[in-house]
Every structure is written in C-alpha cells, then in structure tokens.
C-alpha cells in the first residue's frame, strides 16, 4: 500500500477476482463471467460470491453496470466503493456482500447519505461465531457485534438481504417496480390453499392483507361465480376460464385499498407442471407437449398482463411461481415482469421495499416520480 | 354424513380433489397429475396444494405411495388418515398440509404414536389473523392458537415445515439419508464466501460447525496447498483440479467429529453457470457448449461420489446448488443423491432432522439400522 501510495496508485484487494464496468466494456475478471448490462452496482468482499452473482444475474434478470471484488481491502475500503456508486447516476441500486466493516463511522456516514438517494442492499456474512471464524480465514475481516451491525443498518436505511440470492430479487424489484405507497397487499389466487399460505407469509413479514373496497367486491361479483369468497385473497377456485384472471387482477390493482398486488397460480411454470402431466399414463407424448405449449403460451400472455398492470396502476404487481421454476422467472424478467421463485421470497422482498419507503418518508426524502 | 353412515360408507371431503394409491394403481384425482411412485404419504386439506406437491415431487425427487385430499373433513378427519399411514409399512414418511385441526386430543395421541415410528412432517397454515380469515373461507377449518399448535408439535415429535415446498425437501431427506448421530456439520466449499454464508446459516439453524480432528487436518495438508485455511469449512480456494474434491469430501465424511457433511460448489449446475459463460463475448457458441457439457459431466460424477460417501460413512452427505438450479436437483434425485436448492434450505432441513433424532432419543425410540 505504501509503495502504491507513493506512486499515486489506488489498490483493489488483495485477494480480488477483479473489476467490471459496463460503460467502458471493462471485464477484468478471473472467471470468464460476462454479466448482462444493467443498472445495478455490486461490491463483494468474496470474489466467488461476487462473480457468481454477476453470472446468476443473467438467469434471474439482473443487469450490472459496475462490479468490484474488493477482497481484503488493504487500501480502498467498501464504504469508498459505495460512495462512488452512490454518486454515479448510471447506478440505480447498490448491492454489497460484506464480511467485515473496518471504518465503521465512515461506513455509516456514507451509507446514510447514499441510501437517501438509492437503495443500498447489503448481505452481511459473519453473523455467528462459526461465521466469524470462517470469515477470518477467508477475507481476514474484523467484525463488529451483530446487534451493533443491525442497529447501524436500521439507522442508515440499509436494506438487509436474508440470503445471498435475495440480493438479486431485491435489486430486480427496485429496478423494475414503482415504490409502493404502503403495506397493504391484495392477493389473487387460483387455489385456496396458496391464498392461506400467502396470507400467513405476508402478515408474518409485516405486510397487511387488506380489505377490498365494496366497489371492487361488487365488480368481482359480476365476474366470479356466486360461491366466491367475497374477500381478499380473491380465490378463483381453480376456474379453467383463463379470461377471468386478467380482469380480476385489474380490479384488485385498481382498488385504492391495495398498495401491492400479488398473483398466485397466474404464472404456472410450464416445466414442472407439464412434467407431471406428461407422465400421466393415459396421455400420449404429443398430448403432454400440447399441454406444455398451451401453459407456456398462457404464461407469456400473463407476463404481458403483469407489465401492463404495473404501468396502468403505478404500484407493484408481481407473481409467484409455486414450483420454483427458474425458467419462468428468467422469461418474465426478459419481458420486464417480476415472478418470484417462492411466496416467502415475495413476502420478504416486498416487506423490505415497504420498510425502505417508510424510512425515506420519515427522512422526508420521498420524491415524486420524475417522468 | 348421516346417510353415508347409515349405508356403512366413509366420506372423504367434501371439497376434495380425490385420492391416490400407488400399490393398487388408483389415481382418482381431479387434475391429471400422475405422481412418481415412492414411499411418501400425503394428506392435504387443500386439493390445489396437495396435487401440486404430487406433481412437483417428480421434479425434486419425491415419490408417493398414497395421497388424500381431505378437504373440509365432514366425516374422516386428518388424524385418521395419519393413523392409517402410520400403520402402513409401505409408507416411510408422512406429510400433512393442515389449515385446522378439529379433534385436538385425538390428533395429539395419533401424532405422538406415529412419530415414534416414522417422520410426521406438517405444514400448518392459518398462523396469522389474515391466514385464519383466508382459511375460514377456504376449508372452513377451526383453528387453535398458534402457540398451542407449536407446543403440540414439540410434544408430539411433529416436524414442522417452514414452507410448502420444504415438505418435499424434508421428505426426500428422510427417505434417502441415514439419521445423523448429532448436530456437528463438516463443510467442503469451493469458494470462501459461501463457507462463511453456510457457517452462519447452519449455526443460526441450531447446528454446530464442528472442529475437524488433527488426523483429518494432517490428511488434508497432504492434498491441499500450504496456504489452505486448516479448519472447517474446508476451503478449496477455487482450485481447478477436480481430482481434489472427492478425497477431501471423503476425509471430512470419515472424521469422527462430523455427523453431517455439506458440499458447496461441488455440484455446480450447468444451466445457470454455463449460461453466463456462454454469453462471454470472446467465446464462440461451441465453446459455451463445451463448458456446459464439461460441467454437466462433472456434476454427474460428483453425484455418484455423494451417493458413495453416504453408503461408505453412514451419515448424511449432501450438496447445495448455489444458483437454485432445479435441473441438477432433479438429476441428483434420480441418482439417489441430495442437492438442495439453497444453503438455507439445507440448514433448515438438516437441523429439523437432528431435532427429530433428539426427540426419538429422549423417548428411547432410536433403533439400530435394520439391514
């Protein structure tokens, strides 16, 4: 570091897998990973996790503008990269995988300043004694008490990812969805059980399964059979009439009592589903293929509906694939729609988005959408 | 129900999607789902979730022997199905999706009796006020307080699944893995960051990231470069020598200090990984295909290694795909190996397996393996 300083050089690392910058087409990375270009910046103290996220981003629909594998941070520290990304107008969302934070006060000041302008999403590793031991032998990071770290995150508006891959789900959501006004969720479900599961998951994550307005209920009455539940979740009780889903979703999304809308069974995922259909003994191979292509077409059309609903109602309208079919997650992302791999991911990500909005509001930093 | 009783009939449902029984090839189900045959029985108060799990089982490697969509349970109740599955020697693991439990005392007696003989895995929906509301309009179930339900589960040895899909991960693990002797985990990792993430996840789930014996460390010294971490997780620091992984895994699995072994980066998942390689601008299409088929072959060989390690050391030896590649999850299952979609799933499932073993031990119900 001394020698570098004397020569006017800044050091990345040591123990780094390199850097990436989309605007200048710089891809100085150890593994031959080539990220999709996008609006997300990532700093990672683990080169392996960092480059994995770059590559996996292309599967789940997260494009990157800049990346640095910061390693053991002998010279430049994570807060400096975050400050740099914070000042970069091309970067809309910042991700950080951190094992340790050395300059605590500077980190806090930068985090607070940056998260008032854009979402700063952190996965903090080294939370347990075993994790700290592993981190010491890995990046050599010094680690503060977990309670202190959590308090710092709360105070500075940092959004904490629960898992490494949730960083990507959070990034995708912040890039593609408008900020929700509040925590009230409307649910459309094709089957009742998943409506119950989702109600639990969203409430446990701190969201509110709202009541729909009388007007919405009356409009739904016109479409749904008389025995429908007349409440939220709106349960389509397994109807095979595909024309019913989009107008129901539209009514829920239009309702002034909903801030967020989640659709279950709306994007089926042809892979896992058709797989089990195809193996049905009374069906021929061709019939399986017909079911698969029909499901696939229905999914494609419904992805377009999701995109249209977000545009029309300016609130997050998302779907969940109940079989963790990563293929529909990717195809939806290509179309600009969001499909989460599980109900629990949706609950976690959306509740964190709401908490971030509340943080911005407390700080008086919520701005109108610029068109 | 009265009329059925008078005629000597038992009623399933109402509000049911039917029943399935592999031994007699009975598939009386509403959706055309055809499960893979296996050793798992499932009772579900939601027909949609139940039949979805049957179909999704073929993707993640869970075969079914019997299934009943129990619906609103006007006549036969869930505890009666569970007692029936408990007495059936063809059923090795029992799954139940429940929104409400009516005959509480009978349910408890049956659950206690059954879980001394085989794992009884329950996903309990209707845990929150919104969930209860949704459940009432769905299956009409009466629901006890959540605290009471949890206490009942603890007392009766019931294994509670955290998500609907975790029921399948738990079932698969109990069917394929020997019961672990304790909670000490050994970790093999290809990259350091994931070792830290896994250490946190396993400790947070109540497992113990153990110390390896001096003997194991010396044996690893012979294989690994001098700068290796000399501890658990055993970090292969991204070596490209694939011959190193299996002997390292063998040393960790042989170690008397490990009860469970988890390998990270051992099954790569060719899909997501090769996807990002393929898009590298300096590579031709064919080169991408070569990388993909090489990764795919490596994964196949490593799945065989996992199966061999379990057989040889009689303890759970499992892997995690860090990109949630469901394709390798399925292929591994076909070979008899277990690959989890995420580190957190591995931590949750394995810790529940350990707690079940401890329950059996407290009850004096742990038997030797019958060959």
XYZ file of C-alpha atoms in Angstrom, chain B:
371
model
C -72.575 -37.850 6.667
C -75.643 -39.365 8.394
C -76.814 -41.008 5.194
C -73.312 -42.300 4.441
C -73.043 -43.740 7.964
C -76.376 -45.477 7.643
C -75.148 -47.102 4.438
C -71.811 -48.083 6.039
C -69.862 -45.624 3.862
C -66.954 -43.417 4.854
C -66.799 -39.942 3.319
C -63.696 -38.175 2.018
C -64.184 -34.399 1.836
C -66.337 -32.538 0.849
C -64.297 -30.068 -1.190
C -61.770 -32.717 -2.206
C -59.679 -33.294 -5.314
C -59.584 -37.034 -4.750
C -57.314 -39.853 -3.659
C -54.284 -41.728 -4.996
C -52.836 -45.096 -4.103
C -49.746 -46.431 -5.848
C -49.982 -50.120 -4.787
C -53.379 -50.544 -6.463
C -52.733 -48.011 -9.250
C -55.679 -45.860 -8.138
C -55.450 -42.307 -9.403
C -58.846 -40.719 -8.722
C -57.660 -37.105 -8.931
C -59.272 -34.000 -10.421
C -56.148 -32.614 -12.164
C -54.385 -35.075 -14.493
C -51.348 -35.307 -12.203
C -49.501 -38.593 -12.124
C -47.056 -38.869 -9.219
C -43.852 -40.863 -9.298
C -44.268 -43.931 -7.074
C -42.408 -43.856 -3.793
C -42.527 -44.175 -0.029
C -44.208 -40.918 0.987
C -47.865 -40.452 2.013
C -49.585 -37.075 1.946
C -52.832 -35.764 3.407
C -53.796 -32.236 2.378
C -56.729 -30.043 3.403
C -56.045 -28.086 0.199
C -56.593 -30.033 -3.006
C -54.653 -27.497 -5.022
C -51.559 -27.666 -2.806
C -51.839 -31.422 -2.438
C -51.991 -32.195 -6.152
C -49.308 -29.554 -6.859
C -46.986 -31.322 -4.427
C -47.706 -34.664 -6.118
C -46.736 -33.199 -9.472
C -43.778 -31.153 -8.212
C -42.481 -34.275 -6.443
C -41.426 -35.656 -9.811
C -39.195 -32.587 -10.309
C -37.452 -32.678 -6.942
C -37.327 -36.416 -6.457
C -40.156 -37.337 -4.086
C -42.249 -40.385 -4.922
C -45.657 -41.050 -3.381
C -47.339 -44.189 -2.144
C -50.655 -42.669 -1.060
C -52.420 -39.308 -1.137
C -55.717 -37.946 0.036
C -57.181 -34.505 -0.474
C -59.154 -34.416 2.790
C -60.994 -31.135 2.118
C -63.386 -29.923 4.796
C -63.336 -33.267 6.641
C -67.034 -33.643 7.402
C -66.511 -37.324 8.180
C -62.952 -38.666 8.131
C -60.503 -36.269 9.818
C -56.806 -35.700 9.219
C -55.733 -37.651 12.344
C -57.455 -40.746 10.950
C -55.531 -40.564 7.677
C -52.312 -40.039 9.637
C -53.052 -43.084 11.831
C -53.731 -45.135 8.697
C -50.462 -44.040 7.040
C -48.672 -44.652 10.339
C -49.795 -48.284 10.356
C -48.907 -48.839 6.695
C -45.450 -50.449 6.359
C -45.095 -49.214 2.764
C -45.199 -45.605 3.992
C -41.833 -44.374 5.306
C -42.585 -40.648 5.666
C -45.900 -38.842 6.239
C -46.656 -35.305 5.012
C -49.660 -33.221 6.035
C -50.839 -29.794 4.855
C -53.251 -28.634 7.551
C -55.311 -25.480 7.965
C -57.223 -26.609 11.026
C -57.295 -29.497 13.488
C -60.700 -30.333 14.932
C -60.264 -33.265 17.279
C -57.216 -31.928 19.093
C -56.724 -34.661 21.682
C -57.115 -37.477 19.189
C -54.778 -35.712 16.773
C -52.157 -35.428 19.534
C -52.429 -39.068 20.541
C -52.094 -40.236 16.941
C -49.241 -37.828 16.148
C -47.269 -38.928 19.206
C -47.789 -42.575 18.446
C -46.953 -42.238 14.745
C -43.903 -40.010 15.028
C -42.196 -42.545 17.276
C -42.192 -44.862 14.275
C -41.753 -42.586 11.250
C -41.280 -38.874 10.484
C -44.548 -36.908 10.501
C -43.972 -33.618 8.646
C -46.664 -30.933 8.882
C -47.077 -27.579 7.187
C -49.535 -25.656 9.353
C -51.335 -22.859 7.506
C -53.585 -20.286 9.152
C -50.976 -18.989 11.602
C -51.845 -15.286 11.379
C -55.143 -13.402 11.597
C -55.154 -12.932 7.816
C -54.270 -16.582 7.349
C -57.101 -17.678 9.619
C -59.562 -15.470 7.709
C -58.398 -16.953 4.413
C -58.566 -20.499 5.820
C -62.140 -19.967 7.034
C -63.305 -19.005 3.550
C -61.291 -21.893 2.079
C -61.597 -25.092 4.096
C -63.785 -23.674 6.857
C -61.358 -25.038 9.433
C -61.468 -24.075 13.108
C -58.033 -23.086 14.222
C -56.368 -23.190 17.621
C -53.951 -20.565 18.844
C -50.622 -20.701 17.135
C -48.708 -21.071 20.413
C -50.824 -24.083 21.358
C -50.255 -25.667 17.953
C -46.483 -25.171 18.190
C -46.407 -26.663 21.699
C -48.386 -29.667 20.463
C -45.893 -30.144 17.639
C -42.936 -30.054 20.030
C -44.515 -32.504 22.463
C -45.580 -34.995 19.831
C -42.423 -35.030 17.721
C -44.078 -33.469 14.681
C -41.582 -31.891 12.277
C -42.882 -28.503 11.158
C -42.064 -27.489 7.573
C -41.281 -23.773 7.146
C -42.662 -23.636 3.616
C -44.942 -25.780 1.483
C -42.071 -26.874 -0.744
C -39.850 -27.646 2.261
C -42.211 -30.560 2.942
C -40.731 -32.218 -0.147
C -37.130 -31.403 0.804
C -37.737 -32.901 4.249
C -39.445 -35.980 2.810
C -36.640 -36.600 0.334
C -34.002 -36.266 3.039
C -35.712 -38.669 5.424
C -36.261 -41.220 2.651
C -32.684 -41.129 1.340
C -30.361 -40.208 4.194
C -29.397 -42.187 7.291
C -30.339 -40.451 10.555
C -27.435 -38.274 11.785
C -25.942 -39.055 15.194
C -25.706 -35.416 16.211
C -25.605 -31.802 15.124
C -21.941 -31.413 14.095
C -21.537 -30.297 10.480
C -18.455 -30.536 8.276
C -18.350 -28.237 5.247
C -16.455 -28.524 1.989
C -16.508 -25.338 -0.073
C -15.043 -24.388 -3.408
C -15.099 -20.678 -2.531
C -14.510 -18.970 0.807
C -17.517 -16.650 0.811
C -20.030 -19.465 0.620
C -18.212 -21.136 3.525
C -18.923 -18.052 5.653
C -22.553 -17.891 4.478
C -23.048 -21.594 5.252
C -21.391 -21.303 8.679
C -23.838 -18.540 9.587
C -26.852 -20.383 8.187
C -26.073 -23.693 9.920
C -25.325 -22.092 13.301
C -28.436 -19.925 13.080
C -30.461 -23.091 12.427
C -29.013 -24.649 15.600
C -26.384 -26.881 14.012
C -22.719 -26.782 15.016
C -19.885 -26.058 12.585
C -17.506 -28.551 14.156
C -13.721 -28.758 14.503
C -12.057 -31.489 12.481
C -9.684 -33.962 14.152
C -5.920 -33.352 13.963
C -5.693 -36.518 11.884
C -8.099 -35.112 9.262
C -6.201 -31.813 9.141
C -2.949 -33.696 8.512
C -4.516 -35.729 5.738
C -5.930 -32.581 4.156
C -2.457 -30.991 4.420
C -1.200 -33.698 2.070
C -3.746 -32.763 -0.590
C -4.313 -29.024 -0.270
C -1.868 -26.170 -0.955
C 0.101 -24.919 2.096
C -1.984 -21.721 2.359
C -5.258 -23.565 2.999
C -7.358 -22.447 5.969
C -6.655 -25.548 8.169
C -10.142 -25.543 9.569
C -13.808 -26.186 8.934
C -15.160 -25.091 6.386
C -12.519 -26.771 4.250
C -11.991 -24.109 1.617
C -10.645 -25.315 -1.746
C -9.948 -21.682 -2.717
C -11.310 -22.167 -6.220
C -8.889 -24.870 -7.326
C -9.435 -26.113 -10.869
C -8.131 -29.580 -10.071
C -11.321 -31.607 -9.891
C -9.485 -34.644 -8.517
C -9.048 -32.852 -5.199
C -12.725 -32.575 -4.254
C -13.712 -36.258 -3.739
C -10.771 -37.191 -1.453
C -11.351 -34.030 0.626
C -15.024 -34.899 0.976
C -14.043 -38.414 1.994
C -11.735 -37.130 4.750
C -14.443 -34.824 6.140
C -17.086 -37.570 5.988
C -14.758 -40.088 7.686
C -13.940 -37.657 10.514
C -15.457 -38.808 13.831
C -16.228 -35.159 14.674
C -18.762 -34.778 11.853
C -22.351 -36.052 11.938
C -23.409 -34.359 8.700
C -21.368 -33.244 5.676
C -22.361 -30.477 3.273
C -20.556 -29.742 -0.010
C -20.779 -26.306 -1.671
C -19.703 -25.723 -5.264
C -19.368 -29.488 -5.630
C -22.477 -29.722 -7.804
C -22.264 -26.612 -9.949
C -25.447 -26.700 -12.001
C -24.544 -26.407 -15.624
C -27.572 -24.341 -16.639
C -27.143 -21.034 -14.862
C -23.362 -21.259 -14.802
C -22.808 -22.165 -18.433
C -25.405 -19.546 -19.349
C -23.153 -16.775 -18.115
C -20.078 -18.407 -19.649
C -21.799 -18.784 -22.981
C -22.556 -15.096 -23.212
C -18.864 -14.210 -22.799
C -18.049 -12.177 -25.921
C -14.646 -13.778 -26.539
C -16.112 -17.271 -26.692
C -17.706 -18.969 -29.646
C -21.046 -20.752 -29.366
C -19.291 -24.159 -29.470
C -17.004 -23.213 -26.611
C -20.046 -22.445 -24.471
C -21.438 -25.870 -25.284
C -18.122 -27.483 -24.364
C -18.104 -25.732 -20.964
C -21.707 -26.776 -20.391
C -21.151 -30.426 -21.221
C -17.949 -30.489 -19.164
C -19.763 -29.014 -16.141
C -22.642 -31.387 -16.677
C -20.321 -34.409 -16.741
C -18.514 -33.177 -13.617
C -21.852 -32.795 -11.833
C -22.924 -36.320 -12.804
C -19.688 -37.811 -11.494
C -19.912 -35.831 -8.284
C -23.490 -37.012 -7.696
C -22.136 -40.561 -7.774
C -19.478 -39.525 -5.248
C -22.202 -38.196 -2.903
C -24.103 -41.492 -3.077
C -20.889 -43.436 -2.456
C -19.972 -41.263 0.568
C -23.362 -41.808 2.212
C -23.073 -45.551 1.722
C -19.491 -45.656 2.978
C -19.794 -43.426 6.049
C -23.474 -43.939 7.014
C -24.129 -40.276 7.655
C -25.892 -37.591 5.609
C -23.566 -36.249 2.910
C -25.376 -33.668 0.809
C -24.709 -30.814 -1.622
C -26.204 -27.416 -2.398
C -26.585 -25.784 -5.808
C -25.779 -22.135 -5.238
C -27.859 -20.950 -8.206
C -31.100 -22.800 -7.319
C -30.700 -24.867 -10.488
C -33.752 -27.168 -10.192
C -32.458 -29.260 -13.051
C -29.480 -30.555 -11.063
C -31.749 -31.014 -8.044
C -33.866 -33.372 -10.159
C -30.947 -35.168 -11.798
C -29.321 -35.735 -8.400
C -32.570 -37.136 -7.034
C -32.752 -39.590 -9.928
C -29.287 -40.838 -8.959
C -30.177 -41.113 -5.281
C -28.134 -38.078 -4.196
C -29.437 -34.980 -2.446
C -28.760 -31.495 -3.754
C -30.649 -28.656 -2.057
C -31.707 -25.533 -3.964
C -30.229 -23.153 -1.359
C -27.894 -23.170 1.669
C -30.788 -22.016 3.851
C -32.939 -24.987 2.796
C -30.086 -27.343 3.694
C -29.701 -25.689 7.103
C -33.418 -25.782 7.874
C -33.993 -29.366 6.721
C -30.897 -30.848 8.357
C -31.495 -29.083 11.674
C -35.051 -30.455 11.753
C -33.697 -33.925 11.059
C -31.310 -33.552 14.011
C -34.093 -32.331 16.299
C -36.217 -35.320 15.321
C -33.331 -37.672 16.185
C -33.001 -35.948 19.570
C -36.736 -36.358 20.137
C -36.528 -40.072 19.376
C -33.511 -40.407 21.652
C -35.295 -38.717 24.566
C -38.135 -41.142 24.062
C -35.796 -44.104 23.877
C -37.083 -44.828 20.382
C -33.878 -44.725 18.404
C -33.304 -48.132 16.915
C -30.336 -49.633 15.162
C -30.478 -49.754 11.384
C -32.174 -52.938 10.180
C -30.335 -54.468 7.240
